[in-house]
Amino acid sequence: QECCIAAPGAPRRRSMPAMLEERSGGARREADADVEVPTPGEAERLPLSELPALPARSRGFFTEPMLGACIVIGLSAMFGAVVQGLASGKSDSSNDDEVSVSSITVWLIWSEAGIAILSMLFLLFGGAGVIARSPATCYPIPKEVEDRLRRREPLDGMSNVRGPAGSSTHGDYCVRCLVWRPPKERAGGGHHCNTCQRCVKGFDHHCGVFGRCIVRRNMPCFVALIGMMFGGVATTMVAVTVGAGGPVQKL
């Protein structure tokens, strides 16, 4: 029989089970190193999924936009039909200047109508300025609010919680939306709309015609809507003047 005793100084031979165990242990250590262990504060805080639902929208949020949509679509259709009809009546005119002005008014009126409708759609569905729930806006939850949430108690009657002095992001904590609103010095502060039932930043006013909050982000669309209304009136008056045979200067 051959001697199985290793010579002095030679590397010691390991058994196959020992080698497999060492490899599996190394793989477990690598897997454990990839696992992100939450900090004590993150492990204890309430997850977003366990926060109460956002307040229900008021009735005006759904009914008020109907008025605005009827106004925009109705005026666009009326002005467009008038200008288009007058331009069609001038298509056979021998006066080239009148035909050119009529073509311009048709192009203008439908452009104004398109801008007005697109602006209205952004107002209604853009969600501009709304402070959505996220880890950045919800945490840290003020202690008095979190204590009630953990006890499953309603937050009715609670006042909004003021944030730390000098903070650029935590102005005050809304106990209805459960989000931090920016201080007034940044983005115009935040406001909770009783009709939309959401907190928005950069608040200017709530428009009862379109049923949405007018904020900094959608203010250009709101101004465009008003401007397109006056533009449509002016364009229609020009088309009526040309259609009635009024004087047209040489282009």
mmCIF file with all atom_site columns, C-alpha atoms in Angstrom, residues 48-248:
data_model
loop_
_atom_site.group_PDB
_atom_site.id
_atom_site.type_symbol
_atom_site.label_atom_id
_atom_site.label_alt_id
_atom_site.label_comp_id
_atom_site.label_asym_id
_atom_site.label_entity_id
_atom_site.label_seq_id
_atom_site.pdbx_PDB_ins_code
_atom_site.Cartn_x
_atom_site.Cartn_y
_atom_site.Cartn_z
_atom_site.occupancy
_atom_site.B_iso_or_equiv
_atom_site.pdbx_formal_charge
_atom_site.auth_seq_id
_atom_site.auth_comp_id
_atom_site.auth_asym_id
_atom_site.auth_atom_id
_atom_site.pdbx_PDB_model_num
ATOM 1   C CA . LEU A 1 48  ? -46.192 54.915 2.122   1.00 0.00 ? 48  LEU A CA 1
ATOM 2   C CA . SER A 1 49  ? -48.589 52.037 1.433   1.00 0.00 ? 49  SER A CA 1
ATOM 3   C CA . GLU A 1 50  ? -49.892 52.208 5.006   1.00 0.00 ? 50  GLU A CA 1
ATOM 4   C CA . LEU A 1 51  ? -50.693 55.917 4.963   1.00 0.00 ? 51  LEU A CA 1
ATOM 5   C CA . PRO A 1 52  ? -54.395 56.856 4.836   1.00 0.00 ? 52  PRO A CA 1
ATOM 6   C CA . ALA A 1 53  ? -55.892 57.465 1.410   1.00 0.00 ? 53  ALA A CA 1
ATOM 7   C CA . LEU A 1 54  ? -55.806 60.961 0.005   1.00 0.00 ? 54  LEU A CA 1
ATOM 8   C CA . PRO A 1 55  ? -58.943 63.062 0.564   1.00 0.00 ? 55  PRO A CA 1
ATOM 9   C CA . ALA A 1 56  ? -61.760 62.475 -1.888  1.00 0.00 ? 56  ALA A CA 1
ATOM 10  C CA . ARG A 1 57  ? -62.182 65.084 -4.594  1.00 0.00 ? 57  ARG A CA 1
ATOM 11  C CA . SER A 1 58  ? -65.057 67.476 -4.084  1.00 0.00 ? 58  SER A CA 1
ATOM 12  C CA . ARG A 1 59  ? -67.992 67.569 -6.476  1.00 0.00 ? 59  ARG A CA 1
ATOM 13  C CA . GLY A 1 60  ? -66.771 70.795 -8.065  1.00 0.00 ? 60  GLY A CA 1
ATOM 14  C CA . PHE A 1 61  ? -63.613 69.086 -9.273  1.00 0.00 ? 61  PHE A CA 1
ATOM 15  C CA . PHE A 1 62  ? -65.738 67.073 -11.717 1.00 0.00 ? 62  PHE A CA 1
ATOM 16  C CA . THR A 1 63  ? -68.579 69.503 -12.510 1.00 0.00 ? 63  THR A CA 1
ATOM 17  C CA . GLU A 1 64  ? -66.753 72.821 -12.886 1.00 0.00 ? 64  GLU A CA 1
ATOM 18  C CA . PRO A 1 65  ? -64.615 71.748 -15.892 1.00 0.00 ? 65  PRO A CA 1
ATOM 19  C CA . MET A 1 66  ? -67.798 71.094 -17.885 1.00 0.00 ? 66  MET A CA 1
ATOM 20  C CA . LEU A 1 67  ? -68.496 74.816 -17.984 1.00 0.00 ? 67  LEU A CA 1
ATOM 21  C CA . GLY A 1 68  ? -64.998 75.677 -19.132 1.00 0.00 ? 68  GLY A CA 1
ATOM 22  C CA . ALA A 1 69  ? -64.990 72.961 -21.798 1.00 0.00 ? 69  ALA A CA 1
ATOM 23  C CA . CYS A 1 70  ? -68.352 74.122 -23.153 1.00 0.00 ? 70  CYS A CA 1
ATOM 24  C CA . ILE A 1 71  ? -67.133 77.730 -23.351 1.00 0.00 ? 71  ILE A CA 1
ATOM 25  C CA . VAL A 1 72  ? -63.856 76.907 -25.104 1.00 0.00 ? 72  VAL A CA 1
ATOM 26  C CA . ILE A 1 73  ? -65.278 74.365 -27.544 1.00 0.00 ? 73  ILE A CA 1
ATOM 27  C CA . GLY A 1 74  ? -68.445 76.389 -28.171 1.00 0.00 ? 74  GLY A CA 1
ATOM 28  C CA . LEU A 1 75  ? -66.649 79.661 -28.909 1.00 0.00 ? 75  LEU A CA 1
ATOM 29  C CA . SER A 1 76  ? -64.031 77.897 -31.026 1.00 0.00 ? 76  SER A CA 1
ATOM 30  C CA . ALA A 1 77  ? -66.710 76.208 -33.127 1.00 0.00 ? 77  ALA A CA 1
ATOM 31  C CA . MET A 1 78  ? -68.793 79.391 -33.450 1.00 0.00 ? 78  MET A CA 1
ATOM 32  C CA . PHE A 1 79  ? -65.912 81.686 -34.412 1.00 0.00 ? 79  PHE A CA 1
ATOM 33  C CA . GLY A 1 80  ? -64.470 79.056 -36.738 1.00 0.00 ? 80  GLY A CA 1
ATOM 34  C CA . ALA A 1 81  ? -67.781 78.467 -38.509 1.00 0.00 ? 81  ALA A CA 1
ATOM 35  C CA . VAL A 1 82  ? -68.400 82.201 -39.002 1.00 0.00 ? 82  VAL A CA 1
ATOM 36  C CA . VAL A 1 83  ? -64.929 82.911 -40.380 1.00 0.00 ? 83  VAL A CA 1
ATOM 37  C CA . GLN A 1 84  ? -64.905 79.783 -42.536 1.00 0.00 ? 84  GLN A CA 1
ATOM 38  C CA . GLY A 1 85  ? -68.340 80.609 -43.961 1.00 0.00 ? 85  GLY A CA 1
ATOM 39  C CA . LEU A 1 86  ? -67.385 84.193 -44.793 1.00 0.00 ? 86  LEU A CA 1
ATOM 40  C CA . ALA A 1 87  ? -64.158 83.029 -46.412 1.00 0.00 ? 87  ALA A CA 1
ATOM 41  C CA . SER A 1 88  ? -66.045 80.527 -48.561 1.00 0.00 ? 88  SER A CA 1
ATOM 42  C CA . GLY A 1 89  ? -68.285 83.326 -49.791 1.00 0.00 ? 89  GLY A CA 1
ATOM 43  C CA . LYS A 1 90  ? -65.212 85.320 -50.829 1.00 0.00 ? 90  LYS A CA 1
ATOM 44  C CA . SER A 1 91  ? -63.488 82.470 -52.638 1.00 0.00 ? 91  SER A CA 1
ATOM 45  C CA . ASP A 1 92  ? -65.018 83.525 -55.993 1.00 0.00 ? 92  ASP A CA 1
ATOM 46  C CA . SER A 1 93  ? -64.356 87.228 -55.462 1.00 0.00 ? 93  SER A CA 1
ATOM 47  C CA . SER A 1 94  ? -62.426 89.096 -58.125 1.00 0.00 ? 94  SER A CA 1
ATOM 48  C CA . ASN A 1 95  ? -60.658 91.125 -55.447 1.00 0.00 ? 95  ASN A CA 1
ATOM 49  C CA . ASP A 1 96  ? -57.436 89.253 -54.697 1.00 0.00 ? 96  ASP A CA 1
ATOM 50  C CA . ASP A 1 97  ? -56.830 91.304 -51.550 1.00 0.00 ? 97  ASP A CA 1
ATOM 51  C CA . GLU A 1 98  ? -60.136 90.249 -50.042 1.00 0.00 ? 98  GLU A CA 1
ATOM 52  C CA . VAL A 1 99  ? -59.415 86.591 -50.842 1.00 0.00 ? 99  VAL A CA 1
ATOM 53  C CA . SER A 1 100 ? -55.978 86.836 -49.241 1.00 0.00 ? 100 SER A CA 1
ATOM 54  C CA . VAL A 1 101 ? -57.346 88.448 -46.058 1.00 0.00 ? 101 VAL A CA 1
ATOM 55  C CA . SER A 1 102 ? -60.098 85.826 -45.855 1.00 0.00 ? 102 SER A CA 1
ATOM 56  C CA . SER A 1 103 ? -57.534 83.025 -46.128 1.00 0.00 ? 103 SER A CA 1
ATOM 57  C CA . ILE A 1 104 ? -55.444 84.599 -43.378 1.00 0.00 ? 104 ILE A CA 1
ATOM 58  C CA . THR A 1 105 ? -58.434 84.927 -41.053 1.00 0.00 ? 105 THR A CA 1
ATOM 59  C CA . VAL A 1 106 ? -59.302 81.250 -41.579 1.00 0.00 ? 106 VAL A CA 1
ATOM 60  C CA . TRP A 1 107 ? -55.754 80.219 -40.716 1.00 0.00 ? 107 TRP A CA 1
ATOM 61  C CA . LEU A 1 108 ? -55.735 82.516 -37.679 1.00 0.00 ? 108 LEU A CA 1
ATOM 62  C CA . ILE A 1 109 ? -59.087 81.450 -36.248 1.00 0.00 ? 109 ILE A CA 1
ATOM 63  C CA . TRP A 1 110 ? -58.313 77.723 -36.382 1.00 0.00 ? 110 TRP A CA 1
ATOM 64  C CA . SER A 1 111 ? -54.833 78.308 -34.954 1.00 0.00 ? 111 SER A CA 1
ATOM 65  C CA . GLU A 1 112 ? -56.366 80.246 -32.066 1.00 0.00 ? 112 GLU A CA 1
ATOM 66  C CA . ALA A 1 113 ? -58.930 77.513 -31.535 1.00 0.00 ? 113 ALA A CA 1
ATOM 67  C CA . GLY A 1 114 ? -56.207 74.852 -31.475 1.00 0.00 ? 114 GLY A CA 1
ATOM 68  C CA . ILE A 1 115 ? -54.095 76.768 -28.957 1.00 0.00 ? 115 ILE A CA 1
ATOM 69  C CA . ALA A 1 116 ? -57.145 77.341 -26.764 1.00 0.00 ? 116 ALA A CA 1
ATOM 70  C CA . ILE A 1 117 ? -58.129 73.663 -26.749 1.00 0.00 ? 117 ILE A CA 1
ATOM 71  C CA . LEU A 1 118 ? -54.576 72.463 -26.035 1.00 0.00 ? 118 LEU A CA 1
ATOM 72  C CA . SER A 1 119 ? -54.248 74.974 -23.196 1.00 0.00 ? 119 SER A CA 1
ATOM 73  C CA . MET A 1 120 ? -57.558 73.806 -21.752 1.00 0.00 ? 120 MET A CA 1
ATOM 74  C CA . LEU A 1 121 ? -56.473 70.158 -21.892 1.00 0.00 ? 121 LEU A CA 1
ATOM 75  C CA . PHE A 1 122 ? -53.271 70.938 -20.017 1.00 0.00 ? 122 PHE A CA 1
ATOM 76  C CA . LEU A 1 123 ? -55.229 72.817 -17.356 1.00 0.00 ? 123 LEU A CA 1
ATOM 77  C CA . LEU A 1 124 ? -57.629 69.914 -16.885 1.00 0.00 ? 124 LEU A CA 1
ATOM 78  C CA . PHE A 1 125 ? -55.265 66.946 -17.071 1.00 0.00 ? 125 PHE A CA 1
ATOM 79  C CA . GLY A 1 126 ? -51.747 68.312 -16.558 1.00 0.00 ? 126 GLY A CA 1
ATOM 80  C CA . GLY A 1 127 ? -51.829 68.140 -12.752 1.00 0.00 ? 127 GLY A CA 1
ATOM 81  C CA . ALA A 1 128 ? -49.515 71.141 -12.604 1.00 0.00 ? 128 ALA A CA 1
ATOM 82  C CA . GLY A 1 129 ? -48.165 72.023 -9.178  1.00 0.00 ? 129 GLY A CA 1
ATOM 83  C CA . VAL A 1 130 ? -49.676 69.051 -7.343  1.00 0.00 ? 130 VAL A CA 1
ATOM 84  C CA . ILE A 1 131 ? -47.402 67.769 -4.565  1.00 0.00 ? 131 ILE A CA 1
ATOM 85  C CA . ALA A 1 132 ? -47.506 63.997 -5.003  1.00 0.00 ? 132 ALA A CA 1
ATOM 86  C CA . ARG A 1 133 ? -46.696 61.569 -2.223  1.00 0.00 ? 133 ARG A CA 1
ATOM 87  C CA . SER A 1 134 ? -43.155 60.243 -2.294  1.00 0.00 ? 134 SER A CA 1
ATOM 88  C CA . PRO A 1 135 ? -40.395 59.511 0.227   1.00 0.00 ? 135 PRO A CA 1
ATOM 89  C CA . ALA A 1 136 ? -39.028 63.000 -0.396  1.00 0.00 ? 136 ALA A CA 1
ATOM 90  C CA . THR A 1 137 ? -42.354 64.752 0.305   1.00 0.00 ? 137 THR A CA 1
ATOM 91  C CA . CYS A 1 138 ? -43.809 62.524 3.030   1.00 0.00 ? 138 CYS A CA 1
ATOM 92  C CA . TYR A 1 139 ? -40.810 61.913 5.291   1.00 0.00 ? 139 TYR A CA 1
ATOM 93  C CA . PRO A 1 140 ? -39.971 62.624 7.986   1.00 0.00 ? 140 PRO A CA 1
ATOM 94  C CA . ILE A 1 141 ? -43.500 62.398 9.362   1.00 0.00 ? 141 ILE A CA 1
ATOM 95  C CA . PRO A 1 142 ? -43.915 64.723 12.374  1.00 0.00 ? 142 PRO A CA 1
ATOM 96  C CA . LYS A 1 143 ? -44.017 62.786 15.634  1.00 0.00 ? 143 LYS A CA 1
ATOM 97  C CA . GLU A 1 144 ? -47.512 63.904 16.664  1.00 0.00 ? 144 GLU A CA 1
ATOM 98  C CA . VAL A 1 145 ? -48.875 62.864 13.272  1.00 0.00 ? 145 VAL A CA 1
ATOM 99  C CA . GLU A 1 146 ? -47.052 59.537 13.232  1.00 0.00 ? 146 GLU A CA 1
ATOM 100 C CA . ASP A 1 147 ? -48.246 58.688 16.756  1.00 0.00 ? 147 ASP A CA 1
ATOM 101 C CA . ARG A 1 148 ? -51.864 59.093 15.685  1.00 0.00 ? 148 ARG A CA 1
ATOM 102 C CA . LEU A 1 149 ? -51.310 57.071 12.536  1.00 0.00 ? 149 LEU A CA 1
ATOM 103 C CA . ARG A 1 150 ? -49.773 54.205 14.480  1.00 0.00 ? 150 ARG A CA 1
ATOM 104 C CA . ARG A 1 151 ? -52.727 54.214 16.884  1.00 0.00 ? 151 ARG A CA 1
ATOM 105 C CA . ARG A 1 152 ? -55.108 54.222 13.889  1.00 0.00 ? 152 ARG A CA 1
ATOM 106 C CA . GLU A 1 153 ? -56.649 57.479 15.095  1.00 0.00 ? 153 GLU A CA 1
ATOM 107 C CA . PRO A 1 154 ? -58.130 60.028 12.647  1.00 0.00 ? 154 PRO A CA 1
ATOM 108 C CA . LEU A 1 155 ? -56.260 63.239 12.014  1.00 0.00 ? 155 LEU A CA 1
ATOM 109 C CA . ASP A 1 156 ? -59.413 65.368 12.081  1.00 0.00 ? 156 ASP A CA 1
ATOM 110 C CA . GLY A 1 157 ? -58.982 68.552 14.039  1.00 0.00 ? 157 GLY A CA 1
ATOM 111 C CA . MET A 1 158 ? -55.203 68.581 13.822  1.00 0.00 ? 158 MET A CA 1
ATOM 112 C CA . SER A 1 159 ? -53.414 71.688 12.629  1.00 0.00 ? 159 SER A CA 1
ATOM 113 C CA . ASN A 1 160 ? -50.675 71.620 10.028  1.00 0.00 ? 160 ASN A CA 1
ATOM 114 C CA . VAL A 1 161 ? -47.245 71.153 11.556  1.00 0.00 ? 161 VAL A CA 1
ATOM 115 C CA . ARG A 1 162 ? -44.627 73.829 11.017  1.00 0.00 ? 162 ARG A CA 1
ATOM 116 C CA . GLY A 1 163 ? -41.312 72.633 9.673   1.00 0.00 ? 163 GLY A CA 1
ATOM 117 C CA . PRO A 1 164 ? -37.858 73.417 11.006  1.00 0.00 ? 164 PRO A CA 1
ATOM 118 C CA . ALA A 1 165 ? -36.793 77.044 10.763  1.00 0.00 ? 165 ALA A CA 1
ATOM 119 C CA . GLY A 1 166 ? -34.635 77.824 7.766   1.00 0.00 ? 166 GLY A CA 1
ATOM 120 C CA . SER A 1 167 ? -35.530 74.669 5.841   1.00 0.00 ? 167 SER A CA 1
ATOM 121 C CA . SER A 1 168 ? -35.701 75.093 2.068   1.00 0.00 ? 168 SER A CA 1
ATOM 122 C CA . THR A 1 169 ? -38.068 72.146 1.546   1.00 0.00 ? 169 THR A CA 1
ATOM 123 C CA . HIS A 1 170 ? -40.052 71.610 4.763   1.00 0.00 ? 170 HIS A CA 1
ATOM 124 C CA . GLY A 1 171 ? -42.309 74.613 5.195   1.00 0.00 ? 171 GLY A CA 1
ATOM 125 C CA . ASP A 1 172 ? -45.292 72.965 6.848   1.00 0.00 ? 172 ASP A CA 1
ATOM 126 C CA . TYR A 1 173 ? -46.759 69.453 6.919   1.00 0.00 ? 173 TYR A CA 1
ATOM 127 C CA . CYS A 1 174 ? -50.320 69.061 5.591   1.00 0.00 ? 174 CYS A CA 1
ATOM 128 C CA . VAL A 1 175 ? -52.249 66.672 7.818   1.00 0.00 ? 175 VAL A CA 1
ATOM 129 C CA . ARG A 1 176 ? -54.744 65.955 5.028   1.00 0.00 ? 176 ARG A CA 1
ATOM 130 C CA . CYS A 1 177 ? -52.396 65.091 2.161   1.00 0.00 ? 177 CYS A CA 1
ATOM 131 C CA . LEU A 1 178 ? -49.555 63.995 4.503   1.00 0.00 ? 178 LEU A CA 1
ATOM 132 C CA . VAL A 1 179 ? -46.905 65.823 2.491   1.00 0.00 ? 179 VAL A CA 1
ATOM 133 C CA . TRP A 1 180 ? -44.414 68.563 3.221   1.00 0.00 ? 180 TRP A CA 1
ATOM 134 C CA . ARG A 1 181 ? -45.173 71.837 1.476   1.00 0.00 ? 181 ARG A CA 1
ATOM 135 C CA . PRO A 1 182 ? -42.362 74.224 0.541   1.00 0.00 ? 182 PRO A CA 1
ATOM 136 C CA . PRO A 1 183 ? -41.957 77.440 2.523   1.00 0.00 ? 183 PRO A CA 1
ATOM 137 C CA . LYS A 1 184 ? -43.418 80.635 1.118   1.00 0.00 ? 184 LYS A CA 1
ATOM 138 C CA . GLU A 1 185 ? -39.970 81.852 0.180   1.00 0.00 ? 185 GLU A CA 1
ATOM 139 C CA . ARG A 1 186 ? -39.605 79.018 -2.348  1.00 0.00 ? 186 ARG A CA 1
ATOM 140 C CA . ALA A 1 187 ? -41.990 78.482 -5.284  1.00 0.00 ? 187 ALA A CA 1
ATOM 141 C CA . GLY A 1 188 ? -44.625 80.631 -3.610  1.00 0.00 ? 188 GLY A CA 1
ATOM 142 C CA . GLY A 1 189 ? -45.185 78.140 -0.806  1.00 0.00 ? 189 GLY A CA 1
ATOM 143 C CA . GLY A 1 190 ? -47.931 75.530 -0.752  1.00 0.00 ? 190 GLY A CA 1
ATOM 144 C CA . HIS A 1 191 ? -51.708 75.551 -0.444  1.00 0.00 ? 191 HIS A CA 1
ATOM 145 C CA . HIS A 1 192 ? -54.372 72.889 0.128   1.00 0.00 ? 192 HIS A CA 1
ATOM 146 C CA . CYS A 1 193 ? -57.297 73.436 -2.244  1.00 0.00 ? 193 CYS A CA 1
ATOM 147 C CA . ASN A 1 194 ? -60.677 72.529 -0.755  1.00 0.00 ? 194 ASN A CA 1
ATOM 148 C CA . THR A 1 195 ? -62.112 71.781 -4.211  1.00 0.00 ? 195 THR A CA 1
ATOM 149 C CA . CYS A 1 196 ? -59.251 69.757 -5.685  1.00 0.00 ? 196 CYS A CA 1
ATOM 150 C CA . GLN A 1 197 ? -58.423 68.318 -2.230  1.00 0.00 ? 197 GLN A CA 1
ATOM 151 C CA . ARG A 1 198 ? -54.726 68.325 -3.030  1.00 0.00 ? 198 ARG A CA 1
ATOM 152 C CA . CYS A 1 199 ? -51.724 70.395 -1.971  1.00 0.00 ? 199 CYS A CA 1
ATOM 153 C CA . VAL A 1 200 ? -50.163 72.466 -4.741  1.00 0.00 ? 200 VAL A CA 1
ATOM 154 C CA . LYS A 1 201 ? -47.115 74.690 -4.887  1.00 0.00 ? 201 LYS A CA 1
ATOM 155 C CA . GLY A 1 202 ? -46.961 78.063 -6.587  1.00 0.00 ? 202 GLY A CA 1
ATOM 156 C CA . PHE A 1 203 ? -50.697 78.585 -5.927  1.00 0.00 ? 203 PHE A CA 1
ATOM 157 C CA . ASP A 1 204 ? -52.378 81.666 -7.436  1.00 0.00 ? 204 ASP A CA 1
ATOM 158 C CA . HIS A 1 205 ? -56.119 80.910 -7.314  1.00 0.00 ? 205 HIS A CA 1
ATOM 159 C CA . HIS A 1 206 ? -58.694 78.199 -7.948  1.00 0.00 ? 206 HIS A CA 1
ATOM 160 C CA . CYS A 1 207 ? -60.537 78.746 -11.222 1.00 0.00 ? 207 CYS A CA 1
ATOM 161 C CA . GLY A 1 208 ? -64.237 77.984 -10.864 1.00 0.00 ? 208 GLY A CA 1
ATOM 162 C CA . VAL A 1 209 ? -64.688 77.898 -14.659 1.00 0.00 ? 209 VAL A CA 1
ATOM 163 C CA . PHE A 1 210 ? -62.197 75.099 -15.321 1.00 0.00 ? 210 PHE A CA 1
ATOM 164 C CA . GLY A 1 211 ? -62.293 73.523 -11.866 1.00 0.00 ? 211 GLY A CA 1
ATOM 165 C CA . ARG A 1 212 ? -58.529 73.498 -11.413 1.00 0.00 ? 212 ARG A CA 1
ATOM 166 C CA . CYS A 1 213 ? -55.938 75.384 -9.405  1.00 0.00 ? 213 CYS A CA 1
ATOM 167 C CA . ILE A 1 214 ? -54.021 77.999 -11.344 1.00 0.00 ? 214 ILE A CA 1
ATOM 168 C CA . VAL A 1 215 ? -50.370 77.789 -10.326 1.00 0.00 ? 215 VAL A CA 1
ATOM 169 C CA . ARG A 1 216 ? -47.064 78.976 -11.715 1.00 0.00 ? 216 ARG A CA 1
ATOM 170 C CA . ARG A 1 217 ? -46.657 75.994 -14.029 1.00 0.00 ? 217 ARG A CA 1
ATOM 171 C CA . ASN A 1 218 ? -50.012 76.313 -15.798 1.00 0.00 ? 218 ASN A CA 1
ATOM 172 C CA . MET A 1 219 ? -50.364 80.103 -15.630 1.00 0.00 ? 219 MET A CA 1
ATOM 173 C CA . PRO A 1 220 ? -49.106 80.498 -19.251 1.00 0.00 ? 220 PRO A CA 1
ATOM 174 C CA . CYS A 1 221 ? -51.915 78.209 -20.446 1.00 0.00 ? 221 CYS A CA 1
ATOM 175 C CA . PHE A 1 222 ? -54.487 80.149 -18.451 1.00 0.00 ? 222 PHE A CA 1
ATOM 176 C CA . VAL A 1 223 ? -53.261 83.447 -19.924 1.00 0.00 ? 223 VAL A CA 1
ATOM 177 C CA . ALA A 1 224 ? -53.224 81.878 -23.412 1.00 0.00 ? 224 ALA A CA 1
ATOM 178 C CA . LEU A 1 225 ? -56.861 80.841 -23.034 1.00 0.00 ? 225 LEU A CA 1
ATOM 179 C CA . ILE A 1 226 ? -57.921 84.393 -22.220 1.00 0.00 ? 226 ILE A CA 1
ATOM 180 C CA . GLY A 1 227 ? -55.754 85.787 -25.019 1.00 0.00 ? 227 GLY A CA 1
ATOM 181 C CA . MET A 1 228 ? -57.180 83.358 -27.589 1.00 0.00 ? 228 MET A CA 1
ATOM 182 C CA . MET A 1 229 ? -60.710 84.440 -26.676 1.00 0.00 ? 229 MET A CA 1
ATOM 183 C CA . PHE A 1 230 ? -59.947 88.085 -27.446 1.00 0.00 ? 230 PHE A CA 1
ATOM 184 C CA . GLY A 1 231 ? -57.942 87.010 -30.491 1.00 0.00 ? 231 GLY A CA 1
ATOM 185 C CA . GLY A 1 232 ? -60.900 85.024 -31.781 1.00 0.00 ? 232 GLY A CA 1
ATOM 186 C CA . VAL A 1 233 ? -63.211 87.999 -31.371 1.00 0.00 ? 233 VAL A CA 1
ATOM 187 C CA . ALA A 1 234 ? -60.780 90.264 -33.255 1.00 0.00 ? 234 ALA A CA 1
ATOM 188 C CA . THR A 1 235 ? -60.257 87.742 -36.057 1.00 0.00 ? 235 THR A CA 1
ATOM 189 C CA . THR A 1 236 ? -63.988 87.241 -36.477 1.00 0.00 ? 236 THR A CA 1
ATOM 190 C CA . MET A 1 237 ? -64.575 91.014 -36.646 1.00 0.00 ? 237 MET A CA 1
ATOM 191 C CA . VAL A 1 238 ? -61.965 91.303 -39.406 1.00 0.00 ? 238 VAL A CA 1
ATOM 192 C CA . ALA A 1 239 ? -63.601 88.443 -41.319 1.00 0.00 ? 239 ALA A CA 1
ATOM 193 C CA . VAL A 1 240 ? -67.038 90.048 -40.955 1.00 0.00 ? 240 VAL A CA 1
ATOM 194 C CA . THR A 1 241 ? -65.683 93.387 -42.175 1.00 0.00 ? 241 THR A CA 1
ATOM 195 C CA . VAL A 1 242 ? -64.126 91.785 -45.248 1.00 0.00 ? 242 VAL A CA 1
ATOM 196 C CA . GLY A 1 243 ? -67.229 89.704 -45.863 1.00 0.00 ? 243 GLY A CA 1
ATOM 197 C CA . ALA A 1 244 ? -69.444 92.796 -45.713 1.00 0.00 ? 244 ALA A CA 1
ATOM 198 C CA . GLY A 1 245 ? -67.358 94.424 -48.431 1.00 0.00 ? 245 GLY A CA 1
ATOM 199 C CA . GLY A 1 246 ? -65.422 96.800 -46.192 1.00 0.00 ? 246 GLY A CA 1
ATOM 200 C CA . PRO A 1 247 ? -62.279 98.509 -47.385 1.00 0.00 ? 247 PRO A CA 1
ATOM 201 C CA . VAL A 1 248 ? -59.184 96.320 -47.573 1.00 0.00 ? 248 VAL A CA 1
#
